[in-house]
mmCIF file of C-alpha atoms in Angstrom:
data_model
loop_
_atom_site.group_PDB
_atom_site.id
_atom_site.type_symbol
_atom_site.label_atom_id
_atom_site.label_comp_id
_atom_site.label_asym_id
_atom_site.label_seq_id
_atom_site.Cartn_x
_atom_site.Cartn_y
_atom_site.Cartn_z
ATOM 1 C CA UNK A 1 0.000 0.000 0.000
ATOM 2 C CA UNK A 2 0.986 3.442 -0.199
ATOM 3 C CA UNK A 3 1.000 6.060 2.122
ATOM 4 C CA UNK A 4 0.405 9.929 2.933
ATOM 5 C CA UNK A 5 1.210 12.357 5.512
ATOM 6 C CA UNK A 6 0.585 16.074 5.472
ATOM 7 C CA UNK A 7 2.524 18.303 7.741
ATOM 8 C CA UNK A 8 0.548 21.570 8.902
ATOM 9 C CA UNK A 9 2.729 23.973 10.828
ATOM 10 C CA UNK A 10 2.147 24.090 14.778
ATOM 11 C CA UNK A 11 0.126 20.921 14.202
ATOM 12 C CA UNK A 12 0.573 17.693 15.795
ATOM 13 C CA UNK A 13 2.163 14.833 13.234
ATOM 14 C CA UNK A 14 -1.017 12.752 12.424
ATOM 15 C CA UNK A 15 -0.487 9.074 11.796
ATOM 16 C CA UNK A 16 0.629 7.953 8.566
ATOM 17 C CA UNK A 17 -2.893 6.267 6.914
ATOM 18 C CA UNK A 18 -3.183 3.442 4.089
ATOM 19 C CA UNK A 19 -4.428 5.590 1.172
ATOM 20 C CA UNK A 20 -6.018 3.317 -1.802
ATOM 21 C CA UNK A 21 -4.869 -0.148 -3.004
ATOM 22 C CA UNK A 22 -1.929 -0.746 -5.060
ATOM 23 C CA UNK A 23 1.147 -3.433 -5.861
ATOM 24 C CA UNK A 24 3.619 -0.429 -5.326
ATOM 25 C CA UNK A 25 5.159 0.344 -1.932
ATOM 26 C CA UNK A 26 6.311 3.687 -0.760
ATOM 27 C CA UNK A 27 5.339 7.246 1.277
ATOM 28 C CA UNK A 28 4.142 9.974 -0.301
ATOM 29 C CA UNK A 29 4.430 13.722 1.641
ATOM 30 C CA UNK A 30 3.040 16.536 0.975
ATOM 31 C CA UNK A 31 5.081 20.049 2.045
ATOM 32 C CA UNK A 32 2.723 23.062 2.486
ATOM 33 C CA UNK A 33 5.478 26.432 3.689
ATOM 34 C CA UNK A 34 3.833 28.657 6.199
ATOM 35 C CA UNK A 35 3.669 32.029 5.743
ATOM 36 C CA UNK A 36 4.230 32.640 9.490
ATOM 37 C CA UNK A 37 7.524 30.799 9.307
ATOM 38 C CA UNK A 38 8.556 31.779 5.236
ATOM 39 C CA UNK A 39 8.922 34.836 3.889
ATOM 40 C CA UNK A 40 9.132 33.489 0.376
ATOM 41 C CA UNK A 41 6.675 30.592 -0.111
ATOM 42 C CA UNK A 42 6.202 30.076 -3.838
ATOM 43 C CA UNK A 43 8.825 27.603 -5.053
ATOM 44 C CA UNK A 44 11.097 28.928 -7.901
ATOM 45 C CA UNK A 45 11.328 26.616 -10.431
ATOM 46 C CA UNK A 46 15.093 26.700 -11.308
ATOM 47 C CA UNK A 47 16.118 26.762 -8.131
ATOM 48 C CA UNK A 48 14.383 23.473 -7.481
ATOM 49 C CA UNK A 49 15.662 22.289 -11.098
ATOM 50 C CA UNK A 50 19.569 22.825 -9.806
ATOM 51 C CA UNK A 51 19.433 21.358 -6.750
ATOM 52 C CA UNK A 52 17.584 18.065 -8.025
ATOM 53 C CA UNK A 53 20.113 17.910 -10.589
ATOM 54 C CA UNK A 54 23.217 18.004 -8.384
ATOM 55 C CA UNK A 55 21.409 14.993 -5.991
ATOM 56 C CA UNK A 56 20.960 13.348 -9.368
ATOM 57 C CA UNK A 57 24.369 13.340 -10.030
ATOM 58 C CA UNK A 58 25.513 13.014 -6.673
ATOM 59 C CA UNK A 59 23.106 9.763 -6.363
ATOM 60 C CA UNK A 60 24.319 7.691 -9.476
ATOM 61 C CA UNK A 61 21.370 6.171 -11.206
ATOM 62 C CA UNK A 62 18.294 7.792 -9.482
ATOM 63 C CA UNK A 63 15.944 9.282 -11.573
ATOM 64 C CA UNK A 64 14.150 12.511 -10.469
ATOM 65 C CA UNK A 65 11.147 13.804 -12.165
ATOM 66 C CA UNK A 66 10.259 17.701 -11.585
ATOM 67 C CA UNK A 67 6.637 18.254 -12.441
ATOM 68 C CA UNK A 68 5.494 21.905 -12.286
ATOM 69 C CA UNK A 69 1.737 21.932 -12.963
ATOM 70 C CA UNK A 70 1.629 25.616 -12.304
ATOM 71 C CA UNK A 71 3.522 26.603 -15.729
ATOM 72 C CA UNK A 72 2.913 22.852 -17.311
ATOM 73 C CA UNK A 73 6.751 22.211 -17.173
ATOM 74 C CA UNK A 74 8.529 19.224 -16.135
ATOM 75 C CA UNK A 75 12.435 17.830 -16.138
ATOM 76 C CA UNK A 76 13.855 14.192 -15.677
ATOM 77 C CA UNK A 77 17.215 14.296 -14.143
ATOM 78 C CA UNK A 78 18.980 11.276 -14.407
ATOM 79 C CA UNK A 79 23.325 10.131 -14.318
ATOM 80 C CA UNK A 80 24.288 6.998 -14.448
ATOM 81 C CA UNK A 81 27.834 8.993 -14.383
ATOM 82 C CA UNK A 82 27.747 10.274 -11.008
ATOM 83 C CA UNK A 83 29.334 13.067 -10.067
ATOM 84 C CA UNK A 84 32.294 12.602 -13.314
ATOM 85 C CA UNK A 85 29.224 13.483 -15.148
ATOM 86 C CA UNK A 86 28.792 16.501 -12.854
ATOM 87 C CA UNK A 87 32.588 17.481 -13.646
ATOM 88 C CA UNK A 88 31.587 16.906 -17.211
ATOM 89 C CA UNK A 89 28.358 19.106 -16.930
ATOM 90 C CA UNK A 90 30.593 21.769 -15.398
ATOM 91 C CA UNK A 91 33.052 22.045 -18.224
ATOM 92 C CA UNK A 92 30.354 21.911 -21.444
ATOM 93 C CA UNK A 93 31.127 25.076 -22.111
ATOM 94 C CA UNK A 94 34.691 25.449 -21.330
ATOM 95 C CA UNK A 95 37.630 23.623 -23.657
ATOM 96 C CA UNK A 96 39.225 21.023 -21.110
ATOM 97 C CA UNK A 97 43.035 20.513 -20.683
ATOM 98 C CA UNK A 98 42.792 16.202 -20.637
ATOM 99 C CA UNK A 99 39.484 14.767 -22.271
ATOM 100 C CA UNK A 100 39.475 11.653 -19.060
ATOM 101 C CA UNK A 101 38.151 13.034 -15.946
ATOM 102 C CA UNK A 102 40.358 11.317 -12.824
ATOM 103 C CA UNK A 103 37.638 10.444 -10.736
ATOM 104 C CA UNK A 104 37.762 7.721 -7.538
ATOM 105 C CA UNK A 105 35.845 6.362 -4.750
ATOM 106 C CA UNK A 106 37.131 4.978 -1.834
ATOM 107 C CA UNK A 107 35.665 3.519 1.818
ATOM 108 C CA UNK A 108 37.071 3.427 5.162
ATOM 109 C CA UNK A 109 35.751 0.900 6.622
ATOM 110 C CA UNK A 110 36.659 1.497 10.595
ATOM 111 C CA UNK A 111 35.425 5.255 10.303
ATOM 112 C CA UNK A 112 32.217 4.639 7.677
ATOM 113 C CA UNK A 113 33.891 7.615 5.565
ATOM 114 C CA UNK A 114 33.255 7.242 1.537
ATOM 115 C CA UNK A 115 35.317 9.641 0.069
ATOM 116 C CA UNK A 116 34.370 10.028 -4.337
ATOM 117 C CA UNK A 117 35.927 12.809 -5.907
ATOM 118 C CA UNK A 118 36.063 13.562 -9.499
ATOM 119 C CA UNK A 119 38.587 16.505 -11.132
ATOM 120 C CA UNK A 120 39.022 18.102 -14.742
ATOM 121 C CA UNK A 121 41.461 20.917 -15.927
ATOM 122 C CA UNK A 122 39.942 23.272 -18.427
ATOM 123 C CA UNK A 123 41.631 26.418 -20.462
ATOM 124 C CA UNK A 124 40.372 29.560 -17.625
ATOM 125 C CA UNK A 125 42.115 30.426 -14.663
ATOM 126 C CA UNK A 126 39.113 30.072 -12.638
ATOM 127 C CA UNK A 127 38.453 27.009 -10.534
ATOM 128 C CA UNK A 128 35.348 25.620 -9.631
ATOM 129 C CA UNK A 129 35.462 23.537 -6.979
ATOM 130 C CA UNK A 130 31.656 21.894 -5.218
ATOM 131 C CA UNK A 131 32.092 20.077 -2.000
ATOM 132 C CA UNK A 132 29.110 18.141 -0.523
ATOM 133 C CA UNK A 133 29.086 15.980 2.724
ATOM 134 C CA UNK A 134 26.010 13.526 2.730
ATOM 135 C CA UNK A 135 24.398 15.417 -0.124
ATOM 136 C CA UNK A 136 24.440 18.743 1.577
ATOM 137 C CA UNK A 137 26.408 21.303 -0.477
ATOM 138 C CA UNK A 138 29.177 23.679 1.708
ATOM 139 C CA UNK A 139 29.475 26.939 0.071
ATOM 140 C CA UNK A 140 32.449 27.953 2.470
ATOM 141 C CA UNK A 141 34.225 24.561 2.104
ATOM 142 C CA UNK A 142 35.909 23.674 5.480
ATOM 143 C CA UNK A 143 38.322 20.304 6.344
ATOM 144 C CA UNK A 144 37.473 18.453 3.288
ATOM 145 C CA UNK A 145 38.384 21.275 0.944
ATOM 146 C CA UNK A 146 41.925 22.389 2.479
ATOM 147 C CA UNK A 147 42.603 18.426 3.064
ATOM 148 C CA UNK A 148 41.541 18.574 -0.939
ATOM 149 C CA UNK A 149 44.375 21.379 -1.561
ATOM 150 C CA UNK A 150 46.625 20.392 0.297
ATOM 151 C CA UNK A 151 46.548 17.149 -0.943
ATOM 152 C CA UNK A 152 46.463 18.546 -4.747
ATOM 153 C CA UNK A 153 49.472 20.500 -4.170
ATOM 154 C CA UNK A 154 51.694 18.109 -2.337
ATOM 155 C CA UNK A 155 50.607 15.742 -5.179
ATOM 156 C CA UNK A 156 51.595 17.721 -8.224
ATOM 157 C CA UNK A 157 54.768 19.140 -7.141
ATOM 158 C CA UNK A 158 55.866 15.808 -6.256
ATOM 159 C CA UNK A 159 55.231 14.580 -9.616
ATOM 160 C CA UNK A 160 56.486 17.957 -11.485
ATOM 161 C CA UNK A 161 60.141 17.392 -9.673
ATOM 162 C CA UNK A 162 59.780 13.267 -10.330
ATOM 163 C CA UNK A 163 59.475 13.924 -14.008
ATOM 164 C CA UNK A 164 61.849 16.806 -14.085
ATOM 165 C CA UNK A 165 59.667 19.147 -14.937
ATOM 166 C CA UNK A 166 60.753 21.767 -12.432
ATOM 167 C CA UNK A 167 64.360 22.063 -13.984
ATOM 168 C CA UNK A 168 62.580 22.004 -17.521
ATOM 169 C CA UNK A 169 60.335 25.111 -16.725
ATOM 170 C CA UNK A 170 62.597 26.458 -13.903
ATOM 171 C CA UNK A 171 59.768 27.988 -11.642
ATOM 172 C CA UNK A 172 58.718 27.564 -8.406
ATOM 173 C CA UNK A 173 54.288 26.588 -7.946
ATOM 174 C CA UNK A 174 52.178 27.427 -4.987
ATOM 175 C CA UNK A 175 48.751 25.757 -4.117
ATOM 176 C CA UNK A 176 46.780 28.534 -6.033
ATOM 177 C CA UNK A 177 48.500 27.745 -9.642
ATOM 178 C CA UNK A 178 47.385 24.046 -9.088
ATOM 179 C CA UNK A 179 44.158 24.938 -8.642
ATOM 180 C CA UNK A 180 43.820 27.474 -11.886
ATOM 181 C CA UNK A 181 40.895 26.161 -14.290
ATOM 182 C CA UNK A 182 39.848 23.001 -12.075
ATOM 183 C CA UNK A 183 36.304 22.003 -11.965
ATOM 184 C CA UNK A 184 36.243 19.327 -9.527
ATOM 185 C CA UNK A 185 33.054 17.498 -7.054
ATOM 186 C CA UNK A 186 34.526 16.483 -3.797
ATOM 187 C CA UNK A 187 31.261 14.207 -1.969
ATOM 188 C CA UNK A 188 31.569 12.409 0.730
ATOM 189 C CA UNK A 189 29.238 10.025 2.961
ATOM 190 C CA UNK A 190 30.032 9.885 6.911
ATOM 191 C CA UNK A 191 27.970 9.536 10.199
ATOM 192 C CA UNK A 192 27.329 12.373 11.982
ATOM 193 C CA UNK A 193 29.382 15.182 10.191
ATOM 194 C CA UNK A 194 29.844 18.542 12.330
ATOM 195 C CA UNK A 195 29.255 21.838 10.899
ATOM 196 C CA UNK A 196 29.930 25.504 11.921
ATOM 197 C CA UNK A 197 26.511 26.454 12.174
ATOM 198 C CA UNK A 198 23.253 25.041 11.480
ATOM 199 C CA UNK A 199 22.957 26.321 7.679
ATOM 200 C CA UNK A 200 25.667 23.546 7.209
ATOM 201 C CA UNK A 201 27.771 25.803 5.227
ATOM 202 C CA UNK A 202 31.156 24.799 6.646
ATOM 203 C CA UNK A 203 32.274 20.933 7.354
ATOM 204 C CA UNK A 204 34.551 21.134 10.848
ATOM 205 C CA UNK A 205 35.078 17.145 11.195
ATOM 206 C CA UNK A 206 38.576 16.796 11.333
ATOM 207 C CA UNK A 207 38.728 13.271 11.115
ATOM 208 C CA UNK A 208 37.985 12.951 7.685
ATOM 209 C CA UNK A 209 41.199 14.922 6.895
ATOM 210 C CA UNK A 210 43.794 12.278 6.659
ATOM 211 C CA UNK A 211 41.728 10.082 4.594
ATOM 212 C CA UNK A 212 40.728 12.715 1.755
ATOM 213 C CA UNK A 213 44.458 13.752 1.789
ATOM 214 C CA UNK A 214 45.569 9.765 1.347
ATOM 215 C CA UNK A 215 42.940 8.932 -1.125
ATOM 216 C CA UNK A 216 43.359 11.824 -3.255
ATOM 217 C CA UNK A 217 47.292 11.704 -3.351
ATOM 218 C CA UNK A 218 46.824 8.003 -4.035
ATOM 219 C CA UNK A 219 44.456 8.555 -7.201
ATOM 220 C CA UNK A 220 45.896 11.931 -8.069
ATOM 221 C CA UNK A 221 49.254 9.858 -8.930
ATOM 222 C CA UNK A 222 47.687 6.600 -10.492
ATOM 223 C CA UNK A 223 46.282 9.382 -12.609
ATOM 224 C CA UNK A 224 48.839 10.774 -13.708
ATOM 225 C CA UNK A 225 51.157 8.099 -14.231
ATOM 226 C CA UNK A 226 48.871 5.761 -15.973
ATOM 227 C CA UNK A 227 48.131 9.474 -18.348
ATOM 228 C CA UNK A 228 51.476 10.624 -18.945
ATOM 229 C CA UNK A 229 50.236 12.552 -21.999
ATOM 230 C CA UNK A 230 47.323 14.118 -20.142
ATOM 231 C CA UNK A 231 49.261 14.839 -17.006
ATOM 232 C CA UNK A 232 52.218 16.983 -19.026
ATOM 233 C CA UNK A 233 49.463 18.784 -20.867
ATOM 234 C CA UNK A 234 47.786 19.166 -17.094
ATOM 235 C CA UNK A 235 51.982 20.435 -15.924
ATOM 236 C CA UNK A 236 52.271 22.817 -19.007
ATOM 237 C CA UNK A 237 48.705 24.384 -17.703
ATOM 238 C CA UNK A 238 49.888 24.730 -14.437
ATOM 239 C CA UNK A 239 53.340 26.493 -15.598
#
């Protein structure tokens, strides 16, 4: 059977009732804002269109239909990609440095962390870098984004002076020319993250540190060796 539930504000939760008969399983809810709680309480359409479309891609092979029966519009959002299809979405208008996106996933089994991270160079000196923990977007980054930069950095300068590079070119890089024209997705899936406020904005675990900085050297330099063509055109960027 299915189900519904209907949340009125400063009401008591009624009991979630059978509703009809069907083979199909599953809860249906229905969202009503308040207008002594919202300011704003018609839904914008493309605001709801971008945020289904980055849990799309940050939820492999879910589909997500958008029905707006207000304007008759509607959109299907649906990866089977994940988020290297996010990096991919990100760069559609841009002309990329390497056409393979280095993208991994990897679990730590005695903390519950999955850290997946997927990362593309493209011609601007811009980067665009989107970090999520358990779907929820931080705008201000926090330890999984410096443990991302540090790691980057560390990374690439090791393999710049291991293929000589550095005497080739003769210059010195700092964290910031690394990052010049990324687009990367950093996501990753832990219990009970802590944030700096309650907007979630910020990510202040520190214990997932150590493993972003591990996996990501790790991958970051399988990447590059197993793409030695890619990488040098990633170097020459970076230079």
């Amino acid at each position: 059977q299915t189900h519904q539930q209907t949340y009125h504000h400063g009401e008591p939760q009624a009991p979630i009732k059978a509703v009809g008969q069907t083979d199909k399983t599953g809860t249906e809810i229905h969202f009503k804002p308040s207008r002594d709680t919202f300011t704003i309480v018609e839904y914008d359409y493309k605001t709801l269109c971008s945020r289904l479309r980055e849990l799309a891609f940050l939820n492999s092979g879910i589909h997500v239909l958008l029905v707006d029966e207000r304007h008759d519009a509607r959109d299907t959002f649906f990866y089977e990609g994940g988020i290297s299809a996010f990096v991919a979405y990100m760069n559609q208008s841009r002309a990329v440095i390497h056409p393979t996106i280095c993208h991994f996933s990897t679990h730590c089994e005695k903390t519950g962390i999955t850290v997946e991270a997927a990362l593309q160079w493209n011609d601007t000196y811009q980067p665009h870098v989107l970090c999520f923990t358990n779907n929820i977007p931080q705008r201000d980054g926090g330890t999984h984004l410096s443990a991302m930069r540090s790691a980057l950095t560390r990374t690439i300068n090791k393999y710049i002076t291991k293929e000589g590079f550095d005497k080739k070119f003769k210059v010195a890089m700092v964290g910031d020319d690394s990052r010049e024209g990324l687009a990367a997705i950093l996501s990753i899936k832990m219990p009970d993250p802590k944030f700096s406020s309650q907007t979630k904005e910020k990510l202040v675990s520190s214990e997932v540190k150590s493993i972003i900085e591990t996996a990501l050297s790790t991958k970051l330099e399988e990447f590059l060796l197993e793409h030695p063509k890619e990488a040098k055109a990633i170097v020459e960027k970076i230079v």
